[in-house]
């Protein structure tokens, strides 16, 4: 029986269809016992005799691939591949595929939830009501204001659609924007500088790449509209957190919300935590029942396709 | 020359066009009293006033007794809020409000609270800051059902946003100007309660509607439903809501509160989000409501006809 190591915690609980699919195709499932992401040494021990892996955010570098001597395929649960050395995968003859596109809706909902939370101070005011404190700020309506979306892939498009439904004017930047989608949704395509300068609310939906490392830094923050809000549900390292903390302190930014951190879990003394106009969630945007089931089936199908000699969907290496 | 007293607004001055309009209508003595002013100050100030414009705060029989010259109370906002309508009626004082001016901002808030409730944002924000990397699972909105209780213009604004998120919509209500949107099912209140994963209240905030969402509604609601109410705190029965949350009948609640409700034990429940709201909460809705109120004050003081009377 071929062995599949499932690194994603809760796969057994929330991805029944995926589990059943693998079992029906003769795979024996082994689950991550730690309740968290594997550390490198733990991973290297666990992968020694497995043929396939359902990956989470554990590190897949040369050493990990070397440790996995029988490994044929890795199905990445979710989209982001920043924990993968894809060259090392190729060198070691391992196929890597992800679940591109599936999580777009759930991530866009989390993005909008964080947007509402930070622009209407929902966590802070809920806490005040709980503590018996009456505080009542005045806000600005969304209608007619400008939202900027950096990165117009599957998630950026879903976010843009929802912002349009809220009556916002939406400007988007992408290296290679899909103009048909821009026209269908009703957004303006612009240059990066124009999006930075025009946006009352700036949304980050770029992948993490060397070129997007600290895309939002002291300098880009100065080129943003004064008093703007920043929402990051992409990857933590796209943002220089220290620079954002300074911008929140100076009032240059009115608020920031994020589902992701430069280091996850974040250190308890993270400077951003000192700001009451900062809202965060623990990298949870993808964790919807519907998305777990969809990713569960997609990862299982990647694995069974490879063993049946078929090219898997969304192959990345 | 007429004296206009203004109480319970957030900004130290009116938008310029409101002040100018009142002045042109002959109201040069416009005085603002602080939103948190004491009762003695209010009683003294109201004595010489011909008209009262109210953002938020209580207008009770005692205040009306002191305001012997009052012809009109114009609420800067939707609904009667803290105004004693019976007391005003007995004294022949007209009361008006500004319907429609808060529909957009209320819908934005209602939808924002709905999403934050589904995704548990306040709780996750708090625990993440405390160094806990918590996991939880939630449902996506497409294919789930949002039931609107009330079918006026406020419900319409909510429906437009909700449709952009792929929610199925059900609506019930008896108002004449029932919202019309393609693909919207108008059904009985019973059906809305039974079939909706999420419920949102969009009724006029008038005493006749208070406690509309009470024990009967929670008993009839789908088990595990979540409720949003930003149309007026007293449209919902707080004690009944507390019991429904405690029993698990209600899986989440997000609701507006006025100063009298802050610190209510209901808000200790981890699945309850309270939000302070007792009058226009955006600059845009405040401006529109102040213009509407000023129009009525000018009309009342010059013998014209006032609109949107509550009493």
Coordinates of C-alpha atoms in Angstrom, one line a residue, chain B residues 13 35 39 56 100 174 181 212 242 308:
Chain B
X13 CA -20.3 73.0 14.3
X35 CA -23.7 65.8 23.7
X39 CA -29.6 68.0 32.8
X56 CA -28.8 61.8 20.1
X100 CA -33.3 57.5 4.4
X174 CA -45.4 44.9 5.4
X181 CA -34.6 43.7 -6.8
X212 CA -40.2 42.9 17.3
X242 CA -29.2 36.6 25.9
X308 CA -41.5 63.0 8.1

